[in-house]
Coordinates of C-alpha atoms and ligand atoms in Angstrom, one line a residue:
M1 CA 11.5 -26.9 -11.7
Q2 CA 8.8 -26.8 -14.4
P3 CA 5.9 -29.3 -14.2
N4 CA 5.1 -31.6 -17.0
F5 CA 1.8 -30.5 -18.4
K6 CA 1.8 -32.9 -21.4
K7 CA -0.7 -35.1 -19.7
F8 CA -3.1 -32.2 -19.1
M9 CA -5.5 -31.4 -21.9
L10 CA -5.3 -27.7 -22.3
R11 CA -1.6 -26.9 -22.5
T12 CA 1.7 -28.4 -23.4
H13 CA 3.9 -25.9 -21.6
T14 CA 3.7 -23.2 -19.0
C15 CA 4.2 -19.5 -19.9
G16 CA 7.6 -19.7 -18.1
E17 CA 9.0 -22.7 -19.9
L18 CA 9.9 -22.2 -23.5
R19 CA 13.5 -21.5 -24.5
I20 CA 15.6 -21.1 -27.6
E21 CA 16.1 -25.0 -27.4
N22 CA 12.4 -25.3 -28.2
L23 CA 12.7 -23.5 -31.5
N24 CA 10.3 -24.6 -34.2
Q25 CA 8.4 -26.8 -31.8
K26 CA 4.6 -26.6 -31.5
A27 CA 3.3 -25.4 -28.2
E28 CA -0.1 -24.8 -26.6
L29 CA -0.1 -22.2 -23.8
C30 CA -2.9 -21.0 -21.5
G31 CA -2.9 -17.9 -19.4
W32 CA -4.0 -14.4 -18.8
V33 CA -3.4 -11.5 -21.2
Q34 CA -1.2 -9.1 -19.4
R35 CA -0.4 -6.6 -22.2
I36 CA -1.3 -6.0 -25.8
R37 CA 0.7 -4.0 -28.3
D38 CA -1.0 -3.5 -31.6
K39 CA 1.3 -1.8 -34.1
G40 CA -1.0 -2.3 -37.1
G41 CA 0.9 -4.9 -39.0
M42 CA 2.0 -6.7 -35.8
I43 CA 0.4 -7.5 -32.6
W44 CA 2.3 -8.7 -29.5
I45 CA 0.7 -10.1 -26.4
D46 CA 2.3 -10.9 -23.1
L47 CA 0.7 -14.1 -21.8
R48 CA 1.0 -14.7 -18.1
D49 CA 0.6 -17.6 -15.8
R50 CA 2.0 -18.6 -12.4
Y51 CA 5.3 -19.6 -14.1
G52 CA 6.1 -16.6 -16.1
I53 CA 5.3 -14.6 -19.3
T54 CA 5.6 -15.7 -22.9
Q55 CA 5.3 -13.3 -25.8
L56 CA 2.8 -14.2 -28.5
I57 CA 3.2 -12.7 -31.9
F58 CA 0.6 -12.1 -34.7
E59 CA 1.7 -10.8 -38.0
E60 CA -0.4 -9.3 -40.8
G61 CA 0.0 -11.4 -44.0
K62 CA 1.4 -14.4 -42.0
T63 CA -1.3 -14.9 -39.4
S64 CA -4.7 -15.8 -40.7
P65 CA -7.2 -12.8 -40.8
E66 CA -9.7 -14.6 -38.4
I67 CA -7.0 -15.0 -35.8
L68 CA -5.9 -11.5 -36.2
E69 CA -9.4 -10.4 -35.7
T70 CA -9.8 -12.5 -32.6
A71 CA -6.6 -11.1 -31.2
R72 CA -7.9 -7.6 -31.7
T73 CA -10.9 -8.4 -29.5
L74 CA -8.8 -9.4 -26.6
G75 CA -8.6 -7.3 -23.5
R76 CA -6.4 -7.3 -20.4
E77 CA -6.9 -10.4 -18.2
F78 CA -8.8 -12.4 -20.8
V79 CA -8.1 -16.1 -20.2
I80 CA -6.9 -17.6 -23.5
K81 CA -5.4 -20.6 -25.1
A82 CA -2.8 -20.0 -27.8
T83 CA -1.4 -22.6 -30.1
G84 CA 1.6 -21.9 -32.3
V85 CA 5.2 -22.4 -33.1
V86 CA 8.2 -21.3 -31.1
V87 CA 10.3 -18.8 -33.0
E88 CA 13.3 -16.7 -32.2
R89 CA 12.7 -13.1 -31.2
L90 CA 14.2 -10.3 -33.2
S91 CA 14.7 -8.1 -30.2
K92 CA 15.4 -10.2 -27.2
N93 CA 14.4 -9.4 -23.6
D94 CA 17.0 -10.5 -21.1
K95 CA 14.7 -9.5 -18.2
I96 CA 12.5 -12.6 -18.5
E97 CA 13.5 -16.2 -18.9
T98 CA 11.5 -16.8 -22.1
G99 CA 12.9 -13.6 -23.5
D100 CA 14.8 -15.2 -26.5
I101 CA 11.6 -16.6 -28.0
E102 CA 8.0 -15.9 -28.9
L103 CA 5.1 -18.0 -29.9
K104 CA 3.9 -17.4 -33.5
V105 CA 0.2 -18.0 -33.0
E106 CA -1.7 -20.3 -35.4
K107 CA -4.8 -20.8 -33.3
I108 CA -6.4 -18.8 -30.5
E109 CA -9.3 -19.6 -28.2
I110 CA -10.9 -17.3 -25.7
L111 CA -11.5 -19.5 -22.6
N112 CA -13.1 -16.6 -20.7
P113 CA -13.3 -12.9 -21.4
A114 CA -12.6 -10.5 -18.5
K115 CA -13.8 -7.1 -17.3
L116 CA -11.1 -4.5 -17.2
P117 CA -9.4 -5.0 -13.9
P118 CA -9.6 -2.2 -11.4
F119 CA -5.8 -1.8 -11.3
L120 CA -2.7 -2.8 -13.3
I121 CA -1.8 -6.4 -12.6
E122 CA 2.0 -5.8 -13.0
D123 CA 4.9 -5.5 -10.7
D124 CA 4.4 -1.8 -10.5
T125 CA 0.7 -1.4 -10.0
D126 CA -1.4 1.7 -9.8
G127 CA -3.8 0.1 -7.3
G128 CA -3.9 1.5 -3.7
D129 CA -3.9 -0.7 -0.7
E130 CA -7.6 -0.9 -0.1
L131 CA -8.4 -1.5 -3.7
R132 CA -5.9 -4.3 -4.0
M133 CA -7.3 -5.9 -0.8
K134 CA -10.8 -5.7 -2.1
Y135 CA -9.7 -7.5 -5.2
R136 CA -7.1 -9.6 -3.5
Y137 CA -7.6 -12.5 -6.0
L138 CA -6.3 -10.1 -8.7
D139 CA -3.5 -8.8 -6.5
L140 CA -2.4 -12.4 -6.0
R141 CA -1.8 -12.6 -9.8
R142 CA 1.0 -10.1 -9.4
N143 CA 4.5 -11.4 -9.4
S144 CA 5.6 -9.9 -6.1
V145 CA 2.6 -11.1 -4.1
R146 CA 2.7 -14.5 -5.6
Q147 CA 6.4 -14.8 -4.8
N148 CA 5.6 -14.1 -1.2
L149 CA 3.1 -16.9 -1.0
L150 CA 5.5 -19.3 -2.8
L151 CA 8.1 -18.3 -0.2
R152 CA 5.6 -19.1 2.6
H153 CA 4.9 -22.5 1.0
K154 CA 8.6 -23.2 0.9
V155 CA 9.2 -22.2 4.6
A156 CA 6.3 -24.4 5.6
Q157 CA 7.6 -27.4 3.6
Q158 CA 11.1 -27.1 4.9
T159 CA 9.8 -26.7 8.5
R160 CA 7.9 -30.0 8.1
I161 CA 11.0 -31.7 6.6
Y162 CA 13.2 -30.6 9.5
M163 CA 10.6 -31.4 12.2
D164 CA 9.9 -34.8 10.7
S165 CA 13.6 -35.5 10.6
Q166 CA 13.8 -34.9 14.3
N167 CA 10.9 -37.2 15.1
F168 CA 8.3 -34.5 15.8
V169 CA 4.7 -35.6 15.3
E170 CA 2.2 -33.1 13.7
V171 CA -1.0 -33.2 15.8
E172 CA -4.0 -31.0 15.1
T173 CA -5.5 -29.5 18.2
P174 CA -9.1 -28.1 18.3
V175 CA -10.1 -24.6 17.3
L176 CA -13.3 -24.4 19.4
I177 CA -11.8 -24.4 22.9
K178 CA -12.0 -22.2 25.9
S179 CA -10.0 -19.3 26.9
T180 CA -6.2 -19.6 26.8
P181 CA -4.1 -17.3 28.9
E182 CA -1.8 -15.7 26.4
G183 CA -2.8 -12.3 27.6
A184 CA -4.8 -11.0 24.7
R185 CA -8.6 -10.9 24.3
D186 CA -10.3 -14.0 23.0
F187 CA -12.4 -14.3 19.9
V188 CA -15.5 -16.2 21.0
V189 CA -18.1 -18.3 19.2
P190 CA -21.6 -18.8 20.6
S191 CA -22.7 -22.4 21.1
R192 CA -26.2 -23.1 19.7
M193 CA -26.4 -26.4 21.5
N194 CA -25.4 -24.8 24.8
P195 CA -27.4 -21.6 25.0
G196 CA -25.6 -18.8 26.7
E197 CA -22.2 -20.5 26.5
F198 CA -19.3 -19.7 24.3
Y199 CA -16.3 -21.4 22.8
A200 CA -13.1 -19.3 22.6
L201 CA -10.7 -19.6 19.6
P202 CA -7.2 -20.6 20.7
Q203 CA -4.7 -17.8 21.2
S204 CA -2.3 -20.7 21.0
P205 CA -2.6 -24.5 21.5
Q206 CA -0.5 -24.1 24.7
T207 CA -2.6 -26.3 27.1
F208 CA -3.2 -29.0 24.4
K209 CA 0.4 -29.4 23.6
Q210 CA 1.3 -29.8 27.2
L211 CA -1.5 -32.4 27.5
L212 CA 0.1 -34.2 24.5
M213 CA 3.3 -34.4 26.5
V214 CA 1.3 -36.0 29.4
S215 CA 0.0 -38.4 26.7
G216 CA 3.6 -39.4 25.9
F217 CA 3.8 -37.9 22.4
D218 CA 7.3 -36.7 23.4
R219 CA 7.8 -34.4 20.4
Y220 CA 4.9 -32.4 19.0
Y221 CA 4.6 -29.7 16.4
Q222 CA 1.9 -28.0 14.4
I223 CA 1.7 -25.2 11.9
V224 CA -1.4 -23.8 13.3
K225 CA -3.8 -20.8 13.2
C226 CA -4.0 -18.8 16.3
F227 CA -6.4 -15.9 17.1
R228 CA -5.9 -12.9 19.3
D229 CA -8.4 -10.0 19.5
E230 CA -5.9 -7.2 19.8
D231 CA -5.7 -3.7 18.3
L232 CA -3.9 -4.2 15.0
R233 CA -0.4 -2.9 14.1
A234 CA 1.4 -3.3 10.8
D235 CA 2.9 -6.6 11.9
R236 CA -0.2 -8.0 13.6
Q237 CA -3.2 -9.9 12.3
P238 CA -6.2 -11.1 14.3
E239 CA -5.6 -14.6 12.9
F240 CA -2.0 -15.6 12.4
T241 CA 0.0 -18.8 12.1
Q242 CA 2.5 -20.3 14.5
I243 CA 5.0 -23.1 14.3
D244 CA 4.0 -24.5 17.7
C245 CA 6.3 -27.1 19.3
E246 CA 6.8 -29.0 22.5
M247 CA 9.2 -31.6 23.8
S248 CA 9.5 -33.9 26.8
F249 CA 12.4 -34.9 28.9
V250 CA 14.5 -31.9 27.9
E251 CA 16.1 -28.8 29.4
Q252 CA 16.2 -25.3 28.1
E253 CA 19.5 -26.0 26.4
D254 CA 18.0 -28.9 24.4
V255 CA 15.2 -26.7 23.2
L256 CA 17.5 -23.9 22.2
N257 CA 19.7 -26.3 20.2
M258 CA 16.8 -28.0 18.5
F259 CA 15.2 -24.9 17.3
E260 CA 18.4 -23.1 16.4
G261 CA 18.7 -26.2 14.2
L262 CA 15.3 -25.5 12.6
V263 CA 16.2 -21.9 11.9
R264 CA 19.6 -22.9 10.5
H265 CA 17.9 -25.4 8.3
L266 CA 15.4 -22.8 7.0
F267 CA 18.1 -20.2 6.3
K268 CA 20.1 -22.8 4.4
T269 CA 17.3 -24.4 2.4
V270 CA 15.2 -21.2 1.8
K271 CA 17.9 -18.5 1.5
N272 CA 21.1 -20.5 1.0
I273 CA 22.6 -18.7 4.0
D274 CA 24.9 -20.5 6.4
L275 CA 23.9 -19.3 9.8
Q276 CA 26.7 -18.7 12.3
E277 CA 26.2 -19.9 15.9
V278 CA 23.3 -18.0 17.5
P279 CA 24.5 -15.8 20.4
R280 CA 22.6 -15.7 23.6
M281 CA 22.0 -12.6 25.7
T282 CA 20.3 -12.4 29.0
Y283 CA 17.2 -10.2 29.3
A284 CA 19.0 -8.1 31.8
D285 CA 21.8 -7.4 29.4
A286 CA 19.4 -6.8 26.5
M287 CA 17.7 -4.1 28.6
K288 CA 20.9 -2.6 29.8
Y289 CA 22.7 -2.4 26.5
Y290 CA 19.8 -2.0 24.1
G291 CA 16.9 -0.9 26.1
S292 CA 14.8 -3.6 24.5
D293 CA 14.1 -7.3 25.0
K294 CA 14.4 -7.7 21.2
P295 CA 17.6 -5.9 20.3
D296 CA 18.5 -5.3 16.7
T297 CA 22.0 -6.7 16.7
R298 CA 22.8 -5.9 13.1
F299 CA 24.7 -2.9 14.5
E300 CA 26.5 -2.1 17.7
M301 CA 25.7 1.4 19.1
K302 CA 25.3 -0.1 22.6
F303 CA 24.1 2.0 25.5
V304 CA 26.6 3.4 27.9
E305 CA 25.4 4.5 31.3
L306 CA 26.9 7.8 32.4
N307 CA 25.6 8.5 35.9
H308 CA 29.0 8.3 37.6
L309 CA 30.6 10.6 34.9
V310 CA 28.0 13.3 34.7
Q311 CA 26.3 13.7 38.1
G312 CA 27.3 16.1 40.7
K313 CA 28.6 18.8 38.3
G314 CA 25.7 21.2 38.7
F315 CA 23.6 20.1 35.7
Q316 CA 20.2 19.7 37.4
V317 CA 18.6 17.6 34.7
F318 CA 21.3 14.9 35.0
D319 CA 21.6 15.2 38.8
D320 CA 17.9 14.5 39.2
A321 CA 17.8 11.6 36.8
E322 CA 17.6 8.0 37.8
L323 CA 19.6 7.1 34.7
V324 CA 21.7 9.1 32.3
V325 CA 22.4 6.9 29.2
G326 CA 23.7 7.5 25.7
I327 CA 24.8 6.0 22.4
N328 CA 27.6 6.8 20.0
A329 CA 26.3 7.7 16.6
T330 CA 29.6 6.9 14.9
G331 CA 30.7 9.3 12.2
C332 CA 27.9 11.8 12.8
A333 CA 29.9 14.7 14.3
E334 CA 29.3 16.5 11.0
Y335 CA 25.6 16.7 11.8
T336 CA 24.5 20.3 11.5
R337 CA 22.8 22.2 14.3
K338 CA 19.6 21.9 12.2
Q339 CA 20.0 18.1 12.0
V340 CA 20.5 17.8 15.7
D341 CA 17.5 20.0 16.4
E342 CA 15.4 17.9 14.1
L343 CA 16.5 14.8 15.9
T344 CA 15.6 16.5 19.2
E345 CA 12.2 17.3 17.9
W346 CA 11.8 13.7 16.6
I347 CA 12.5 12.3 20.1
K348 CA 10.2 14.8 21.8
R349 CA 7.2 13.6 19.7
P350 CA 4.5 12.2 22.0
Q351 CA 5.0 8.7 20.6
I352 CA 8.5 8.7 22.2
G353 CA 8.1 11.5 24.7
A354 CA 11.7 12.4 25.7
K355 CA 12.1 15.8 27.3
G356 CA 15.2 16.7 25.5
L357 CA 18.4 15.4 23.9
V358 CA 22.0 16.2 25.0
Y359 CA 24.7 15.8 22.4
I360 CA 28.5 15.7 22.6
R361 CA 30.3 16.3 19.4
Y362 CA 33.7 14.8 19.0
N363 CA 35.0 17.0 16.2
T364 CA 37.4 15.7 13.6
D365 CA 40.0 18.3 14.8
G366 CA 40.0 16.5 18.2
T367 CA 38.0 19.2 20.1
V368 CA 34.9 18.2 22.0
K369 CA 31.8 20.4 22.1
S370 CA 28.4 19.7 23.7
S371 CA 25.0 21.2 24.3
V372 CA 25.8 21.4 28.0
D373 CA 29.3 23.0 27.8
K374 CA 28.3 25.3 30.7
F375 CA 28.5 22.4 33.2
Y376 CA 31.3 20.3 31.9
T377 CA 34.9 21.0 31.2
E378 CA 36.6 19.7 28.0
D379 CA 38.2 17.0 30.2
D380 CA 34.8 15.9 31.6
L381 CA 33.5 15.6 28.0
K382 CA 36.6 13.7 26.9
A383 CA 36.1 11.3 29.8
I384 CA 32.5 10.7 28.6
A385 CA 33.7 10.3 25.0
A386 CA 36.2 7.7 26.2
A387 CA 33.4 5.7 27.9
F388 CA 31.9 5.3 24.5
D389 CA 35.2 4.5 22.8
A390 CA 34.4 7.5 20.6
K391 CA 36.7 8.7 17.9
P392 CA 37.0 12.1 16.3
G393 CA 34.0 12.4 14.0
D394 CA 31.6 10.8 16.4
L395 CA 28.4 12.2 17.9
I396 CA 27.2 11.1 21.3
L397 CA 23.5 11.4 22.1
V398 CA 22.4 11.3 25.7
L399 CA 19.0 10.9 27.3
S400 CA 18.1 11.0 31.0
G401 CA 15.2 10.4 33.4
K402 CA 13.4 7.4 34.9
A403 CA 15.5 4.4 34.0
D404 CA 12.7 2.4 32.2
K405 CA 11.6 5.4 30.2
A406 CA 15.1 6.6 29.3
R407 CA 16.0 3.1 28.0
K408 CA 12.9 2.8 26.0
Q409 CA 13.4 6.2 24.4
L410 CA 17.0 5.6 23.7
N411 CA 16.1 2.3 22.1
E412 CA 13.9 4.2 19.7
L413 CA 16.7 6.7 19.0
R414 CA 19.2 3.9 18.5
L415 CA 17.0 2.2 15.9
E416 CA 16.3 5.5 14.2
M417 CA 20.0 6.3 14.0
G418 CA 20.7 2.7 12.7
S419 CA 18.2 3.3 9.9
R420 CA 19.5 6.7 9.1
L421 CA 23.0 5.3 8.9
G422 CA 21.9 2.5 6.7
L423 CA 22.8 -0.2 9.2
R424 CA 19.6 -2.1 9.0
N425 CA 19.7 -3.9 5.7
P426 CA 16.8 -6.3 5.8
F427 CA 18.8 -9.1 4.1
D428 CA 21.6 -8.9 6.6
Y429 CA 20.3 -11.4 9.2
K430 CA 21.3 -11.4 12.8
V431 CA 19.7 -14.1 14.9
L432 CA 19.8 -14.0 18.7
W433 CA 18.4 -15.9 21.7
V434 CA 17.3 -13.7 24.6
I435 CA 17.2 -15.8 27.8
D436 CA 16.5 -15.5 31.5
F437 CA 13.4 -13.4 31.3
P438 CA 11.8 -12.4 34.6
L439 CA 9.0 -14.7 35.5
L440 CA 6.6 -11.9 36.5
E441 CA 6.0 -8.3 35.8
F442 CA 4.0 -5.9 38.0
G443 CA 1.1 -4.1 36.5
E444 CA 1.0 -0.8 38.2
E445 CA -2.5 0.0 37.1
E446 CA -4.0 -3.3 38.1
N447 CA -1.8 -3.5 41.1
R448 CA -0.9 -7.1 40.6
W449 CA 1.6 -9.5 39.2
F450 CA 1.3 -10.8 35.6
A451 CA 3.1 -13.7 34.0
M452 CA 5.6 -12.2 31.6
H453 CA 5.3 -15.2 29.2
H454 CA 2.3 -17.3 30.5
P455 CA 1.3 -18.9 33.7
F456 CA 2.7 -22.3 32.7
T457 CA 6.3 -21.1 32.6
S458 CA 8.7 -22.5 35.1
P459 CA 10.8 -20.3 37.4
K460 CA 14.5 -21.2 37.4
P461 CA 14.8 -23.9 40.1
E462 CA 17.4 -21.8 41.9
D463 CA 15.0 -18.8 42.0
I464 CA 12.0 -20.8 43.4
P465 CA 12.7 -19.6 47.0
L466 CA 12.3 -16.0 45.8
L467 CA 8.6 -16.8 45.1
D468 CA 8.1 -16.2 48.8
S469 CA 10.1 -13.1 49.2
D470 CA 11.1 -11.2 46.0
L471 CA 8.7 -11.9 43.1
G472 CA 10.2 -9.2 40.9
N473 CA 13.6 -11.0 40.8
V474 CA 12.4 -14.5 40.0
R475 CA 13.9 -15.4 36.6
A476 CA 12.1 -17.8 34.3
N477 CA 13.4 -20.6 32.1
A478 CA 12.0 -18.6 29.2
Y479 CA 13.5 -17.6 25.9
D480 CA 12.8 -15.6 22.8
M481 CA 14.4 -15.8 19.4
V482 CA 15.0 -12.4 17.9
I483 CA 15.9 -11.7 14.3
N484 CA 16.9 -8.2 13.3
G485 CA 15.1 -6.7 16.2
T486 CA 11.9 -8.7 15.7
E487 CA 10.7 -11.3 18.1
V488 CA 10.1 -14.3 15.9
G489 CA 9.6 -16.9 18.6
G490 CA 9.4 -17.6 22.2
G491 CA 8.8 -20.3 24.7
S492 CA 9.7 -21.8 28.1
V493 CA 10.4 -24.7 30.2
R494 CA 7.1 -25.6 31.8
I495 CA 5.8 -26.2 35.2
F496 CA 4.8 -29.9 35.3
Q497 CA 3.9 -30.4 39.0
R498 CA 0.5 -29.5 40.5
P499 CA 1.7 -27.8 43.7
L500 CA 4.0 -25.3 41.8
Q501 CA 1.3 -24.7 39.2
K502 CA -1.2 -24.0 42.0
R503 CA 1.3 -21.6 43.6
M504 CA 1.8 -19.8 40.3
F505 CA -2.0 -19.3 39.9
E506 CA -2.1 -17.9 43.5
I507 CA 0.6 -15.4 42.7
L508 CA -1.3 -14.3 39.6
G509 CA -4.3 -13.6 41.7
F510 CA -6.5 -16.5 40.8
T511 CA -8.7 -17.9 43.6
D512 CA -8.4 -21.6 44.0
E513 CA -11.9 -21.9 42.5
E514 CA -11.0 -19.8 39.4
A515 CA -7.8 -21.7 38.8
K516 CA -9.7 -25.0 39.0
K517 CA -12.5 -23.8 36.8
Q518 CA -10.2 -22.5 34.1
F519 CA -7.2 -24.9 34.2
G520 CA -8.3 -27.8 36.5
F521 CA -8.0 -30.2 33.6
L522 CA -4.3 -29.3 33.2
M523 CA -3.5 -29.5 36.9
D524 CA -5.4 -32.8 37.1
A525 CA -3.3 -34.1 34.2
F526 CA -0.1 -33.1 36.1
E527 CA -1.1 -35.7 38.7
F528 CA -1.3 -38.5 36.2
G529 CA 2.4 -38.7 35.2
A530 CA 3.4 -35.5 33.5
P531 CA 6.9 -35.6 32.2
P532 CA 9.2 -32.6 32.4
H533 CA 8.6 -30.7 29.2
A534 CA 9.4 -27.5 27.4
G535 CA 8.6 -25.8 24.1
L536 CA 8.2 -22.8 22.1
A537 CA 6.3 -21.2 19.2
F538 CA 7.5 -19.3 16.2
G539 CA 5.4 -16.6 14.5
F540 CA 5.3 -18.2 11.1
D541 CA 4.0 -15.1 9.2
R542 CA 6.8 -13.0 10.7
L543 CA 9.5 -15.5 10.0
V544 CA 8.4 -15.6 6.4
S545 CA 8.2 -11.8 6.1
L546 CA 11.7 -11.6 7.4
F547 CA 12.9 -14.1 4.9
G548 CA 11.2 -11.9 2.3
G549 CA 12.9 -8.8 3.6
A550 CA 9.7 -7.0 4.5
E551 CA 8.4 -5.5 7.7
S552 CA 4.7 -6.2 7.4
I553 CA 3.3 -9.7 7.5
R554 CA 0.3 -8.8 5.5
D555 CA 1.8 -9.4 2.1
F556 CA 2.8 -12.9 3.1
I557 CA -0.8 -13.9 4.0
A558 CA -3.1 -14.9 1.1
F559 CA -6.2 -13.2 2.4
P560 CA -5.3 -10.8 5.2
K561 CA -7.4 -8.5 7.3
N562 CA -7.0 -4.7 7.1
N563 CA -6.0 -2.4 10.0
S564 CA -9.5 -2.5 11.4
G565 CA -9.6 -6.3 11.4
R566 CA -11.8 -6.4 8.3
D567 CA -11.6 -8.6 5.3
V568 CA -12.7 -6.0 2.7
M569 CA -13.0 -8.6 0.0
I570 CA -15.7 -10.8 1.5
D571 CA -16.9 -7.9 3.7
S572 CA -16.4 -9.5 7.1
P573 CA -17.2 -9.2 9.9
S574 CA -20.9 -8.7 9.0
S575 CA -24.2 -8.9 10.7
I576 CA -26.2 -12.1 10.7
S577 CA -29.9 -12.7 10.5
D578 CA -32.3 -12.4 13.4
L579 CA -33.0 -16.1 12.9
Q580 CA -29.4 -17.1 13.4
L581 CA -29.1 -14.9 16.4
K582 CA -32.2 -16.4 17.9
E583 CA -30.9 -19.9 17.3
L584 CA -27.8 -18.9 19.2
S585 CA -29.9 -17.5 22.0
I586 CA -28.3 -14.1 21.5
D587 CA -30.4 -11.0 22.3
V588 CA -29.4 -8.3 19.8
K589 CA -31.0 -5.3 21.3
I590 CA -28.0 -3.5 22.6
Ligands
LIG601 N1 2.2 -20.5 23.6 C1 3.3 -19.6 23.6 C2 2.9 -18.4 22.7 O1 2.0 -18.5 21.9 C3 4.5 -20.2 23.1 C4 5.1 -21.2 24.0 O2 5.3 -20.9 25.2 O3 5.3 -22.3 23.5 O4 3.6 -17.4 22.7

């Protein structure tokens, strides 16, 4: 939809608006000079704004000499206003919507000249990453980056529409708070008025949204900035946005349905995709069949465990392994020796760390060959192939070792094979709930239990007795939403009674005193009529980047940080004056 600019002083139309229907009309356009082609007798200028590009034309003999002269002084990214008449183009451009017309300029005004930009502001730019980040405001003029932000806007709008339709109230929670236990490091802010004391920026509004349930708000949401001081990866930013939600008087099932509804609404309104029912997979199955708690279900290639078929035949490596597990790379039997060697090297890289790779080739002529033929008969190999439902032409890839490690490594291999086989189209969306996460995980190094989600997550009622006997097997009413192998959201049913919350803190190694100091306010609140409640949060940046078909969230954030957590445009973080430090009671001499 094009806005009506008639009521604004400087322009009558946008640069994306004029069509053949506007022929012979007068128009005033404002925008940035993207390109100038001066062919002597004729000058063409591509004028750009947020809405598109319109071609301006100046013609020797027809355009007045003064205007021609002004046109010749223009440079890239000058901001101008052009007034003229809409005419039909001789050679049309079907790549842009205004491609049938051009504006025959009768008057031109330079609103502001511009220095030559440090990189081309076009779809294909010559600017490198750092340069584009330094001049992010110029990068944002580029079509692709602007589209990403428009997409983000749309997802936010549609989120609000859905949440409002379901009676959720958007409540803002504070940014200067104290430590929240999401498991990352906090960003802290010194308090001038309370020397030696610090606020922490929220890693999430978790405790506040739970308190809002105690307050009776019943359905809360917020599109909210969160902060985590973690080492950065391509898909992480120190500040990021969540769609944070909480509901009262609900069970896990209600939450899953409500937010499946949100995601369905977003797919429909933003991408015009009708989402099928979202399947559910237990954490245990996700690990067993995909070696990951966020399986990419765009393709099958499920794990098959082989211990019973391969052990006891004299092959030491398999005999010693806790787990022997493989995948069937369908149609890959033609892989050459070189290709398999290369794959073996790939999986032996330190980042993945497998010791080796065993393959079984189910040739198109029906014979079966493997890298461990010495130990297995053709019948043994055929039995293995049958376990994978393999067909002639398939290639089975097998890893072995400690169960956790082997699964992790095979997950990497599975994803790599999926990519190599073209099975991971970013616009083919597969949405999944992973449920029944363990409540706790054991940190070998720290020699203690950690909350897998966070300490406010409720154990499954039927598993509560295990809190006294078998911590590793307590399952939580916790769930993650996974799209195309990326975790886009997660949450849980919460503990809402003081004694269980207290017990949980004990298990996590908090002393009574520590628990009270950090979370006394929440446990107190639980004694003043806390309703049963549950919720979740979506990673908003991630969701938008998935809709945009991209892996990194950076291009979907207006002013992101680089890999060292820096904003190279405003040059932050930066030092502050001694006076400021003194006011904050911070002694700088480190
Ligand atoms: N606060 C959690 C998180 O940020 C989400 C939730 O449990 O609602 O991951």
